[in-house]
Amino acid sequence: MGLLPTTSSCFGILARWFVAGRPSGEANRVRCFMRSRMTSATPDPTNLVLVGGGHAHLFVLRAFGLDPLPGVRLTLIAKEAHAAYSGMLPGVLAGTYRPEDGQIDLARLADFAGAAFVHDEALTLDREARAVVTREGARFPYDILSIDVGIVPDVAAIEGARENALLVKPISRLLSRWQDEAGRDRGDAAPSGAVVIGGGPAGFELAFALRRRFSGLSPSRGNRQTALTLVSGPHLLSGLPKRARHLARRALAEADIALVEGPPAKAVARDRVELEDERSLASSLTLVATAARPPAFLRESGLAVDEKGYLKVSPTLQVEGSPTVFAAGDCVTLLGQERPKAGVFAVREGAVLADNLRRALTGRNLRHYRAQSRFLVILTLGNGEAIAARNGVAIRSRLAWWWKDRIDRSFVHQFGGGLPERPPEDAS
Ligand SMILES: Cc1cc2nc3c(=O)[nH]c(=O)nc-3n(C[C@H](O)[C@H](O)[C@H](O)COP(=O)(O)OP(=O)(O)OC[C@H]3O[C@@H](n4cnc5c(N)ncnc54)[C@H](O)[C@@H]3O)c2cc1C
């Protein structure tokens, strides 16, 4: 407690320095302050609190585990015990991967990073006292805070979706409900009708995952196979090049997945999906991968958000007007470099975030993150093939699937089995 005013004023200086982005007399004082905290004989740790086990924070934890920063107390607050790697989710539903193949054990990763793992949900910030307040009522004071909490499904426009459909996020809930739904009243039989709602990459891949999952099972009511429909909304894969969309449509037709492009879904009941144009599709298993929104806690925390509620962050990944708060992943809008919500950005931001948190803690200039404008998209088709698209070029091949499988497996491996042994603690 006694140190708080000092900390607070020094962070005020730190804040102005970050905002100015260049060293000054004040910056030197900040450096001295941070250094004295790091080397003080009476340890007074600086609190770095990470909220959310998103993709970017995986890199932060790994980086701090590989190169620990003395004098820093690291805490991870995460709503879920495992970070689900969404790139492998369609393969998990299809049965290509085991559920655990696409999961990262956050407690283990936190342990590697020397961080305290708090399995709880951040509810709000007490910005005055600089503390995170959790659902369980615990308070975690921070000197530097980093937020990577992703997005949540927004199904307000589809009546009954929350009750009657499987929502794609949170992935842990999807997976546990998937086990129940896939077995519900069916024994080994596949449903006679299933619908996936969502015309982005996630919805597209999930439709193929269902086709694959049910291909070995005989559907109920004596049908030849499950009648599968993808309801894409106005446009299928709107952000992808024309050639990729052409390949995607052809692949859907070959897999006997009906595409409804145009009228969006307006309601989901236990046994059907109703469309805006009054059509009704029989469906005893409906998956929804449509619009998403930022978690309400971001706006409620009083941090700078855009009109939709995403945190506004500068290229240094600091939240606008709050230099001691960093953020990354789907929950942010990168000022001046707006991009679609995709894991590829959260991943690229992760390395810069890890570096900038370290720089902030040691009073050094921050790096700028530059979001790439072109990136590779690989869509799996559930049959050992994938469509790969980049720079307006698209191909469909087995090699593309092989490549994605390698990328995905090595991503998960680096935060689990691939973590090196930690050097023994210095006993002195
Ligand atoms: C089926 C599917 C397939 C996809 N495939 C791809 C792909 O191939 N390539 C690609 O680039 N993108 C893909 N995406 C998108 C990708 O999943 C997201 O862009 C990515 O996960 C975003 O990562 P993130 O770091 O923002 O956070 P997330 O990975 O969303 O993680 C956020 C974490 O924070 C936790 N959390 C949330 N609120 C709180 C709180 N208040 N307190 C504590 N913890 C909290 C959540 O439980 C969650 O674990 C796919 C998405 C889906 C659904």
Short mmCIF file of C-alpha atoms and ligand atoms in Angstrom, two decimals:
data_model
loop_
_atom_site.label_atom_id
_atom_site.label_comp_id
_atom_site.label_asym_id
_atom_site.label_seq_id
_atom_site.Cartn_x
_atom_site.Cartn_y
_atom_site.Cartn_z
CA MET A 1 0.00 0.00 0.00
CA GLY A 2 2.74 2.37 1.01
CA LEU A 3 4.29 2.20 -2.40
CA LEU A 4 1.16 2.90 -4.38
CA PRO A 5 1.43 6.70 -4.64
CA THR A 6 5.02 6.39 -5.85
CA THR A 7 4.04 3.69 -8.30
CA SER A 8 1.12 5.72 -9.44
CA SER A 9 3.09 8.89 -10.12
CA CYS A 10 5.84 6.96 -11.84
CA PHE A 11 3.29 5.29 -14.02
CA GLY A 12 1.90 8.71 -14.83
CA ILE A 13 5.36 9.57 -16.11
CA LEU A 14 5.58 6.23 -17.85
CA ALA A 15 2.24 6.93 -19.45
CA ARG A 16 3.29 10.29 -20.86
CA TRP A 17 6.49 8.74 -22.11
CA PHE A 18 4.67 5.97 -23.93
CA VAL A 19 2.28 8.45 -25.45
CA ALA A 20 5.11 10.71 -26.56
CA GLY A 21 6.97 7.63 -27.77
CA ARG A 22 10.43 9.10 -27.35
CA PRO A 23 13.00 9.16 -24.56
CA SER A 24 13.15 12.31 -22.44
CA GLY A 25 14.23 13.39 -18.95
CA GLU A 26 11.02 11.84 -17.69
CA ALA A 27 11.77 8.65 -19.55
CA ASN A 28 15.10 8.45 -17.79
CA ARG A 29 13.35 8.80 -14.45
CA VAL A 30 10.97 6.00 -15.49
CA ARG A 31 13.91 3.83 -16.44
CA CYS A 32 15.58 4.51 -13.09
CA PHE A 33 12.34 3.73 -11.30
CA MET A 34 11.77 0.49 -13.20
CA ARG A 35 15.39 -0.55 -12.75
CA SER A 36 15.27 0.17 -9.02
CA ARG A 37 12.14 -1.98 -8.76
CA MET A 38 13.89 -4.77 -10.62
CA THR A 39 17.05 -4.74 -8.54
CA SER A 40 15.77 -3.58 -5.17
CA ALA A 41 17.12 -5.59 -2.22
CA THR A 42 13.61 -5.68 -0.74
CA PRO A 43 11.67 -7.29 -3.56
CA ASP A 44 8.62 -5.29 -4.56
CA PRO A 45 7.40 -7.05 -7.66
CA THR A 46 5.85 -5.23 -10.56
CA ASN A 47 2.50 -6.76 -11.42
CA LEU A 48 1.92 -7.77 -15.00
CA VAL A 49 -1.61 -9.14 -15.33
CA LEU A 50 -2.80 -10.95 -18.46
CA VAL A 51 -6.55 -11.22 -18.94
CA GLY A 52 -7.70 -13.96 -21.34
CA GLY A 53 -5.94 -17.01 -22.68
CA GLY A 54 -6.14 -15.87 -26.31
CA HIS A 55 -3.62 -16.61 -29.04
CA ALA A 56 -1.49 -13.49 -28.43
CA HIS A 57 -1.12 -14.26 -24.72
CA LEU A 58 0.17 -17.73 -25.51
CA PHE A 59 3.20 -16.04 -27.06
CA VAL A 60 3.58 -13.71 -24.09
CA LEU A 61 3.61 -16.63 -21.65
CA ARG A 62 6.06 -18.60 -23.74
CA ALA A 63 8.37 -15.60 -24.11
CA PHE A 64 8.39 -14.88 -20.37
CA GLY A 65 9.01 -18.55 -19.64
CA LEU A 66 11.96 -18.67 -22.05
CA ASP A 67 13.43 -15.44 -20.73
CA PRO A 68 12.06 -14.61 -17.27
CA LEU A 69 12.12 -10.99 -16.13
CA PRO A 70 13.24 -10.74 -12.51
CA GLY A 71 11.09 -8.58 -10.27
CA VAL A 72 7.94 -9.14 -12.31
CA ARG A 73 4.97 -10.99 -10.87
CA LEU A 74 3.02 -12.46 -13.75
CA THR A 75 -0.65 -13.46 -13.41
CA LEU A 76 -2.92 -15.02 -16.03
CA ILE A 77 -6.68 -14.72 -15.50
CA ALA A 78 -8.53 -17.00 -17.90
CA LYS A 79 -12.17 -18.00 -18.08
CA GLU A 80 -11.30 -21.37 -19.56
CA ALA A 81 -8.61 -23.77 -18.43
CA HIS A 82 -7.65 -24.64 -21.99
CA ALA A 83 -7.05 -22.39 -24.96
CA ALA A 84 -8.78 -23.99 -27.91
CA TYR A 85 -6.95 -23.63 -31.19
CA SER A 86 -9.76 -22.82 -33.59
CA GLY A 87 -7.78 -23.83 -36.69
CA MET A 88 -8.14 -27.48 -35.58
CA LEU A 89 -11.75 -27.26 -34.41
CA PRO A 90 -13.33 -28.41 -37.69
CA GLY A 91 -10.93 -31.38 -37.68
CA VAL A 92 -11.90 -32.19 -34.08
CA LEU A 93 -15.61 -32.18 -34.97
CA ALA A 94 -14.89 -34.23 -38.08
CA GLY A 95 -13.04 -36.82 -35.98
CA THR A 96 -9.71 -36.20 -37.78
CA TYR A 97 -8.17 -34.94 -34.52
CA ARG A 98 -8.79 -35.88 -30.91
CA PRO A 99 -10.28 -33.02 -28.82
CA GLU A 100 -7.03 -32.72 -26.85
CA ASP A 101 -5.00 -32.28 -30.08
CA GLY A 102 -6.36 -28.75 -30.48
CA GLN A 103 -6.16 -27.67 -26.84
CA ILE A 104 -3.45 -25.83 -24.95
CA ASP A 105 -3.29 -26.41 -21.21
CA LEU A 106 -3.13 -22.88 -19.79
CA ALA A 107 -2.20 -23.93 -16.25
CA ARG A 108 0.80 -25.79 -17.62
CA LEU A 109 1.84 -22.91 -19.87
CA ALA A 110 1.43 -20.45 -16.98
CA ASP A 111 3.58 -22.70 -14.85
CA PHE A 112 6.26 -22.68 -17.56
CA ALA A 113 6.07 -18.86 -17.58
CA GLY A 114 6.36 -18.69 -13.78
CA ALA A 115 2.89 -17.10 -13.76
CA ALA A 116 0.05 -17.55 -11.30
CA PHE A 117 -2.90 -19.13 -13.10
CA VAL A 118 -6.31 -17.84 -12.05
CA HIS A 119 -9.21 -19.80 -13.52
CA ASP A 120 -11.81 -17.04 -13.32
CA GLU A 121 -13.48 -14.40 -15.46
CA ALA A 122 -12.44 -10.75 -15.41
CA LEU A 123 -15.63 -8.79 -14.85
CA THR A 124 -14.43 -5.23 -14.67
CA LEU A 125 -11.51 -2.95 -13.93
CA ASP A 126 -11.11 -0.69 -10.94
CA ARG A 127 -9.12 1.83 -12.90
CA GLU A 128 -8.63 4.15 -9.94
CA ALA A 129 -6.89 1.43 -7.94
CA ARG A 130 -5.55 -0.25 -11.10
CA ALA A 131 -7.00 -3.65 -10.31
CA VAL A 132 -8.84 -6.36 -12.24
CA VAL A 133 -12.00 -7.54 -10.48
CA THR A 134 -13.14 -11.09 -11.22
CA ARG A 135 -16.49 -12.89 -11.11
CA GLU A 136 -15.36 -14.66 -7.93
CA GLY A 137 -14.84 -11.24 -6.37
CA ALA A 138 -11.04 -11.39 -6.28
CA ARG A 139 -8.98 -8.28 -7.08
CA PHE A 140 -5.69 -8.39 -8.95
CA PRO A 141 -3.66 -5.18 -8.83
CA TYR A 142 -1.69 -4.43 -11.95
CA ASP A 143 1.09 -2.10 -12.95
CA ILE A 144 0.83 -3.25 -16.55
CA LEU A 145 -2.29 -4.96 -17.89
CA SER A 146 -2.74 -6.90 -21.10
CA ILE A 147 -6.12 -7.97 -22.51
CA ASP A 148 -6.67 -10.75 -25.08
CA VAL A 149 -10.23 -11.98 -24.55
CA GLY A 150 -11.44 -12.63 -28.09
CA ILE A 151 -15.06 -12.18 -29.13
CA VAL A 152 -18.41 -13.69 -28.20
CA PRO A 153 -21.19 -14.89 -30.53
CA ASP A 154 -23.87 -12.34 -31.33
CA VAL A 155 -27.02 -14.30 -32.11
CA ALA A 156 -29.53 -11.64 -31.13
CA ALA A 157 -30.80 -11.57 -34.73
CA ILE A 158 -31.56 -15.32 -34.79
CA GLU A 159 -34.44 -16.20 -32.51
CA GLY A 160 -33.95 -19.42 -30.54
CA ALA A 161 -30.31 -19.85 -31.60
CA ARG A 162 -28.93 -19.65 -28.08
CA GLU A 163 -31.31 -22.37 -26.84
CA ASN A 164 -31.53 -24.66 -29.86
CA ALA A 165 -28.24 -24.40 -31.74
CA LEU A 166 -24.59 -25.08 -30.99
CA LEU A 167 -22.70 -21.78 -30.97
CA VAL A 168 -19.14 -21.97 -32.17
CA LYS A 169 -17.76 -19.99 -29.21
CA PRO A 170 -16.75 -20.56 -26.51
CA ILE A 171 -15.11 -23.55 -28.11
CA SER A 172 -14.88 -25.50 -24.83
CA ARG A 173 -18.67 -25.34 -24.47
CA LEU A 174 -19.14 -26.26 -28.13
CA LEU A 175 -16.98 -29.34 -27.66
CA SER A 176 -18.78 -30.55 -24.57
CA ARG A 177 -22.22 -29.90 -26.12
CA TRP A 178 -21.01 -31.55 -29.32
CA GLN A 179 -20.37 -34.81 -27.45
CA ASP A 180 -23.93 -34.69 -26.09
CA GLU A 181 -25.56 -33.64 -29.35
CA ALA A 182 -23.70 -36.05 -31.57
CA GLY A 183 -24.91 -38.92 -29.38
CA ARG A 184 -28.37 -37.56 -28.51
CA ASP A 185 -31.07 -40.21 -29.08
CA ARG A 186 -29.22 -41.48 -32.07
CA GLY A 187 -26.98 -44.29 -31.09
CA ASP A 188 -24.67 -44.51 -34.06
CA ALA A 189 -27.09 -42.86 -36.46
CA ALA A 190 -26.42 -39.49 -38.09
CA PRO A 191 -29.14 -36.83 -38.08
CA SER A 192 -31.39 -36.80 -41.13
CA GLY A 193 -30.95 -33.04 -41.48
CA ALA A 194 -28.30 -30.61 -40.23
CA VAL A 195 -27.68 -26.92 -40.91
CA VAL A 196 -24.65 -24.72 -40.46
CA ILE A 197 -25.39 -20.99 -40.30
CA GLY A 198 -22.51 -18.67 -41.27
CA GLY A 199 -20.88 -17.96 -44.62
CA GLY A 200 -17.38 -17.11 -43.39
CA PRO A 201 -14.41 -19.50 -43.27
CA ALA A 202 -15.57 -21.00 -39.95
CA GLY A 203 -19.08 -21.86 -41.18
CA PHE A 204 -17.72 -23.20 -44.46
CA GLU A 205 -15.22 -25.52 -42.76
CA LEU A 206 -17.76 -26.68 -40.19
CA ALA A 207 -20.18 -27.78 -42.93
CA PHE A 208 -17.46 -30.07 -44.35
CA ALA A 209 -16.59 -31.26 -40.84
CA LEU A 210 -20.19 -32.40 -40.37
CA ARG A 211 -20.21 -34.14 -43.73
CA ARG A 212 -17.05 -36.00 -42.76
CA ARG A 213 -18.29 -36.80 -39.25
CA PHE A 214 -21.53 -38.31 -40.49
CA SER A 215 -20.19 -40.00 -43.59
CA GLY A 216 -19.49 -43.30 -41.82
CA LEU A 217 -22.87 -43.37 -40.06
CA SER A 218 -26.24 -44.34 -41.45
CA PRO A 219 -28.67 -41.46 -41.09
CA SER A 220 -31.90 -41.88 -39.24
CA ARG A 221 -35.19 -42.29 -41.12
CA GLY A 222 -33.54 -44.35 -43.83
CA ASN A 223 -32.14 -41.43 -45.84
CA ARG A 224 -29.05 -42.06 -47.95
CA GLN A 225 -27.04 -39.53 -45.99
CA THR A 226 -27.59 -36.49 -43.78
CA ALA A 227 -29.17 -33.61 -45.70
CA LEU A 228 -26.66 -30.88 -44.99
CA THR A 229 -27.22 -27.18 -45.69
CA LEU A 230 -24.93 -24.20 -45.33
CA VAL A 231 -26.83 -20.94 -44.84
CA SER A 232 -24.26 -18.35 -45.78
CA GLY A 233 -26.18 -15.07 -45.58
CA PRO A 234 -25.78 -12.58 -48.43
CA HIS A 235 -22.43 -13.86 -49.76
CA LEU A 236 -20.37 -16.99 -49.25
CA LEU A 237 -16.75 -16.24 -48.20
CA SER A 238 -17.11 -12.59 -49.13
CA GLY A 239 -13.54 -11.63 -48.18
CA LEU A 240 -11.92 -14.25 -50.43
CA PRO A 241 -10.86 -13.94 -54.08
CA LYS A 242 -13.33 -14.90 -56.82
CA ARG A 243 -11.40 -18.02 -57.75
CA ALA A 244 -11.45 -19.27 -54.13
CA ARG A 245 -15.23 -18.73 -53.97
CA HIS A 246 -15.64 -20.64 -57.22
CA LEU A 247 -13.63 -23.57 -55.85
CA ALA A 248 -15.60 -23.39 -52.60
CA ARG A 249 -18.96 -23.61 -54.38
CA ARG A 250 -17.79 -26.55 -56.45
CA ALA A 251 -16.51 -28.37 -53.37
CA LEU A 252 -19.86 -27.85 -51.60
CA ALA A 253 -21.72 -29.32 -54.55
CA GLU A 254 -19.39 -32.32 -54.71
CA ALA A 255 -19.88 -32.99 -50.99
CA ASP A 256 -23.64 -32.71 -51.44
CA ILE A 257 -23.89 -29.73 -49.11
CA ALA A 258 -26.74 -27.45 -50.21
CA LEU A 259 -25.84 -23.77 -50.19
CA VAL A 260 -28.44 -21.15 -49.32
CA GLU A 261 -26.89 -17.83 -50.28
CA GLY A 262 -29.05 -14.77 -49.75
CA PRO A 263 -31.82 -14.96 -47.20
CA PRO A 264 -30.32 -15.14 -43.70
CA ALA A 265 -31.58 -17.45 -40.98
CA LYS A 266 -34.12 -15.76 -38.73
CA ALA A 267 -34.99 -18.49 -36.22
CA VAL A 268 -33.77 -21.86 -34.97
CA ALA A 269 -36.14 -24.41 -33.42
CA ARG A 270 -35.23 -27.84 -32.07
CA ASP A 271 -36.05 -29.51 -35.40
CA ARG A 272 -35.69 -26.77 -38.05
CA VAL A 273 -34.17 -23.51 -39.21
CA GLU A 274 -36.37 -20.76 -40.56
CA LEU A 275 -35.09 -18.36 -43.18
CA GLU A 276 -35.98 -14.72 -43.74
CA ASP A 277 -37.80 -15.67 -46.97
CA GLU A 278 -40.14 -17.98 -44.96
CA ARG A 279 -38.48 -21.20 -46.11
CA SER A 280 -37.93 -23.84 -43.44
CA LEU A 281 -35.06 -26.37 -43.36
CA ALA A 282 -35.36 -29.59 -41.37
CA SER A 283 -32.47 -29.69 -38.92
CA SER A 284 -32.02 -31.63 -35.74
CA LEU A 285 -28.43 -30.38 -35.42
CA THR A 286 -27.74 -26.70 -36.07
CA LEU A 287 -24.39 -24.98 -35.73
CA VAL A 288 -24.06 -21.20 -35.70
CA ALA A 289 -20.85 -19.43 -36.75
CA THR A 290 -22.15 -15.98 -37.62
CA ALA A 291 -21.54 -12.49 -36.34
CA ALA A 292 -19.66 -11.89 -33.14
CA ARG A 293 -19.24 -8.96 -30.79
CA PRO A 294 -16.66 -7.93 -28.21
CA PRO A 295 -17.24 -8.98 -24.58
CA ALA A 296 -19.28 -6.36 -22.70
CA PHE A 297 -16.61 -6.08 -20.04
CA LEU A 298 -14.41 -4.02 -22.37
CA ARG A 299 -16.90 -1.17 -22.63
CA GLU A 300 -17.88 -1.51 -18.99
CA SER A 301 -14.25 -1.21 -17.90
CA GLY A 302 -14.19 2.39 -19.12
CA LEU A 303 -11.33 1.82 -21.57
CA ALA A 304 -11.42 3.46 -25.01
CA VAL A 305 -13.63 1.43 -27.35
CA ASP A 306 -14.94 2.03 -30.87
CA GLU A 307 -18.63 2.26 -31.73
CA LYS A 308 -18.97 -1.53 -31.66
CA GLY A 309 -17.19 -1.94 -28.33
CA TYR A 310 -13.75 -3.13 -29.53
CA LEU A 311 -10.73 -1.72 -27.70
CA LYS A 312 -9.02 1.01 -29.70
CA VAL A 313 -5.30 0.24 -29.83
CA SER A 314 -2.35 2.07 -31.32
CA PRO A 315 0.42 0.32 -33.30
CA THR A 316 2.27 -0.26 -30.00
CA LEU A 317 -0.78 -2.31 -28.94
CA GLN A 318 -1.56 0.14 -26.13
CA VAL A 319 -5.18 1.04 -25.53
CA GLU A 320 -5.85 4.62 -26.58
CA GLY A 321 -5.47 6.93 -23.60
CA SER A 322 -4.37 4.12 -21.24
CA PRO A 323 -0.64 3.61 -21.77
CA THR A 324 -0.31 0.93 -19.10
CA VAL A 325 -3.01 -1.20 -20.73
CA PHE A 326 -2.15 -3.32 -23.76
CA ALA A 327 -4.50 -5.45 -25.85
CA ALA A 328 -4.42 -7.78 -28.86
CA GLY A 329 -6.43 -10.30 -30.84
CA ASP A 330 -10.03 -10.23 -31.96
CA CYS A 331 -11.08 -7.87 -29.14
CA VAL A 332 -9.21 -4.88 -30.60
CA THR A 333 -9.55 -2.41 -33.43
CA LEU A 334 -6.09 -1.46 -34.65
CA LEU A 335 -6.31 2.26 -35.25
CA GLY A 336 -5.32 3.06 -38.83
CA GLN A 337 -4.90 -0.62 -39.77
CA GLU A 338 -8.36 -2.17 -39.45
CA ARG A 339 -8.36 -5.85 -40.43
CA PRO A 340 -10.85 -8.73 -40.33
CA LYS A 341 -11.05 -10.72 -37.11
CA ALA A 342 -8.75 -13.67 -37.70
CA GLY A 343 -6.35 -15.72 -35.64
CA VAL A 344 -3.53 -14.87 -38.01
CA PHE A 345 -3.47 -11.30 -36.63
CA ALA A 346 -3.69 -12.39 -33.00
CA VAL A 347 -0.73 -14.68 -33.65
CA ARG A 348 1.40 -12.00 -35.34
CA GLU A 349 0.53 -9.50 -32.62
CA GLY A 350 1.62 -12.00 -29.99
CA ALA A 351 5.35 -11.58 -30.62
CA VAL A 352 5.16 -7.77 -30.63
CA LEU A 353 2.95 -7.79 -27.54
CA ALA A 354 5.41 -10.00 -25.65
CA ASP A 355 8.27 -7.72 -26.62
CA ASN A 356 6.40 -4.52 -25.80
CA LEU A 357 5.29 -5.74 -22.39
CA ARG A 358 8.93 -6.51 -21.61
CA ARG A 359 9.99 -3.12 -22.95
CA ALA A 360 7.30 -1.36 -20.92
CA LEU A 361 8.46 -3.17 -17.79
CA THR A 362 12.06 -2.22 -18.38
CA GLY A 363 11.45 1.36 -19.54
CA ARG A 364 12.46 0.97 -23.17
CA ASN A 365 10.95 2.31 -26.39
CA LEU A 366 8.04 0.29 -27.72
CA ARG A 367 7.89 -1.45 -31.10
CA HIS A 368 5.20 -0.78 -33.67
CA TYR A 369 3.06 -3.62 -34.97
CA ARG A 370 2.34 -3.51 -38.69
CA ALA A 371 -0.60 -5.68 -39.71
CA GLN A 372 -0.01 -7.47 -42.99
CA SER A 373 -2.61 -6.72 -45.64
CA ARG A 374 -2.25 -10.06 -47.41
CA PHE A 375 -2.36 -13.40 -45.70
CA LEU A 376 -2.78 -17.05 -46.52
CA VAL A 377 -6.20 -18.59 -45.96
CA ILE A 378 -6.49 -22.39 -45.96
CA LEU A 379 -9.95 -23.94 -45.81
CA THR A 380 -10.15 -27.66 -45.04
CA LEU A 381 -12.66 -29.79 -46.91
CA GLY A 382 -12.71 -32.70 -44.48
CA ASN A 383 -11.47 -35.19 -47.08
CA GLY A 384 -7.71 -34.59 -46.93
CA GLU A 385 -7.93 -31.65 -49.31
CA ALA A 386 -8.02 -27.89 -48.74
CA ILE A 387 -8.49 -24.67 -50.66
CA ALA A 388 -5.58 -22.26 -50.21
CA ALA A 389 -5.91 -18.60 -51.20
CA ARG A 390 -3.50 -15.71 -51.15
CA ASN A 391 -2.93 -12.59 -53.28
CA GLY A 392 -5.98 -13.35 -55.41
CA VAL A 393 -4.67 -16.82 -56.32
CA ALA A 394 -6.45 -19.96 -55.11
CA ILE A 395 -5.82 -23.67 -55.46
CA ARG A 396 -7.47 -26.82 -54.18
CA SER A 397 -5.12 -29.65 -53.31
CA ARG A 398 -4.02 -32.31 -50.85
CA LEU A 399 -0.76 -30.43 -50.40
CA ALA A 400 -2.68 -27.43 -49.02
CA TRP A 401 -4.30 -29.64 -46.38
CA TRP A 402 -0.95 -31.24 -45.52
CA TRP A 403 0.57 -27.78 -45.12
CA LYS A 404 -2.25 -26.57 -42.86
CA ASP A 405 -2.05 -29.73 -40.76
CA ARG A 406 1.66 -29.11 -40.22
CA ILE A 407 1.12 -25.45 -39.31
CA ASP A 408 -1.69 -26.29 -36.89
CA ARG A 409 0.06 -29.16 -35.16
CA SER A 410 3.28 -27.22 -34.71
CA PHE A 411 1.35 -24.21 -33.38
CA VAL A 412 -0.20 -26.26 -30.59
CA HIS A 413 3.01 -28.22 -29.96
CA GLN A 414 5.06 -25.11 -29.19
CA PHE A 415 2.80 -24.29 -26.21
CA GLY A 416 2.54 -27.84 -24.86
CA GLY A 417 4.80 -30.80 -25.54
CA GLY A 418 7.27 -28.53 -27.36
CA LEU A 419 8.02 -26.32 -24.37
CA PRO A 420 11.65 -26.66 -23.38
CA GLU A 421 12.68 -27.61 -19.87
CA ARG A 422 12.84 -24.54 -17.65
CA PRO A 423 16.28 -23.84 -16.24
CA PRO A 424 16.40 -24.62 -12.50
CA GLU A 425 15.57 -21.64 -10.23
CA ASP A 426 18.56 -19.69 -9.00
CA ALA A 427 18.94 -20.92 -5.42
CA SER A 428 20.95 -17.87 -4.26
C1 LIG B 1 -14.27 -22.79 -36.42
C2 LIG B 1 -13.28 -21.67 -36.51
C3 LIG B 1 -12.19 -21.79 -37.35
C4 LIG B 1 -11.28 -20.76 -37.46
N1 LIG B 1 -10.20 -20.93 -38.27
C5 LIG B 1 -9.33 -19.93 -38.40
C6 LIG B 1 -8.20 -20.09 -39.25
O1 LIG B 1 -8.01 -21.14 -39.87
N2 LIG B 1 -7.34 -19.04 -39.37
C7 LIG B 1 -7.53 -17.87 -38.69
O2 LIG B 1 -6.72 -16.94 -38.85
N3 LIG B 1 -8.58 -17.69 -37.86
C8 LIG B 1 -9.48 -18.69 -37.70
N4 LIG B 1 -10.54 -18.52 -36.86
C9 LIG B 1 -10.65 -17.27 -36.09
C10 LIG B 1 -9.80 -17.38 -34.81
O3 LIG B 1 -10.36 -18.39 -34.01
C11 LIG B 1 -9.82 -16.13 -33.96
O4 LIG B 1 -9.51 -15.03 -34.76
C12 LIG B 1 -8.77 -16.25 -32.83
O5 LIG B 1 -9.12 -17.29 -31.95
C13 LIG B 1 -8.70 -14.97 -32.02
O6 LIG B 1 -7.79 -15.14 -30.99
P1 LIG B 1 -7.78 -14.19 -29.75
O7 LIG B 1 -6.36 -14.13 -29.28
O8 LIG B 1 -8.44 -12.90 -30.04
O9 LIG B 1 -8.65 -14.87 -28.61
P2 LIG B 1 -9.40 -16.24 -28.46
O10 LIG B 1 -8.65 -17.34 -29.12
O11 LIG B 1 -10.81 -16.03 -28.86
O12 LIG B 1 -9.31 -16.48 -26.90
C14 LIG B 1 -9.81 -15.58 -25.94
C15 LIG B 1 -9.81 -16.26 -24.61
O13 LIG B 1 -10.12 -15.33 -23.58
C16 LIG B 1 -11.04 -15.91 -22.67
N5 LIG B 1 -11.85 -14.85 -22.06
C17 LIG B 1 -12.85 -14.17 -22.65
N6 LIG B 1 -13.35 -13.26 -21.80
C18 LIG B 1 -12.63 -13.36 -20.66
C19 LIG B 1 -12.67 -12.69 -19.41
N7 LIG B 1 -13.53 -11.70 -19.18
N8 LIG B 1 -11.81 -13.08 -18.44
C20 LIG B 1 -10.92 -14.07 -18.67
N9 LIG B 1 -10.84 -14.75 -19.84
C21 LIG B 1 -11.68 -14.39 -20.82
C22 LIG B 1 -11.88 -16.84 -23.53
O14 LIG B 1 -12.46 -17.84 -22.72
C23 LIG B 1 -10.85 -17.38 -24.52
O15 LIG B 1 -10.24 -18.55 -24.02
C24 LIG B 1 -11.48 -19.54 -36.72
C25 LIG B 1 -12.57 -19.42 -35.88
C26 LIG B 1 -13.47 -20.46 -35.75
C27 LIG B 1 -14.64 -20.30 -34.81
#
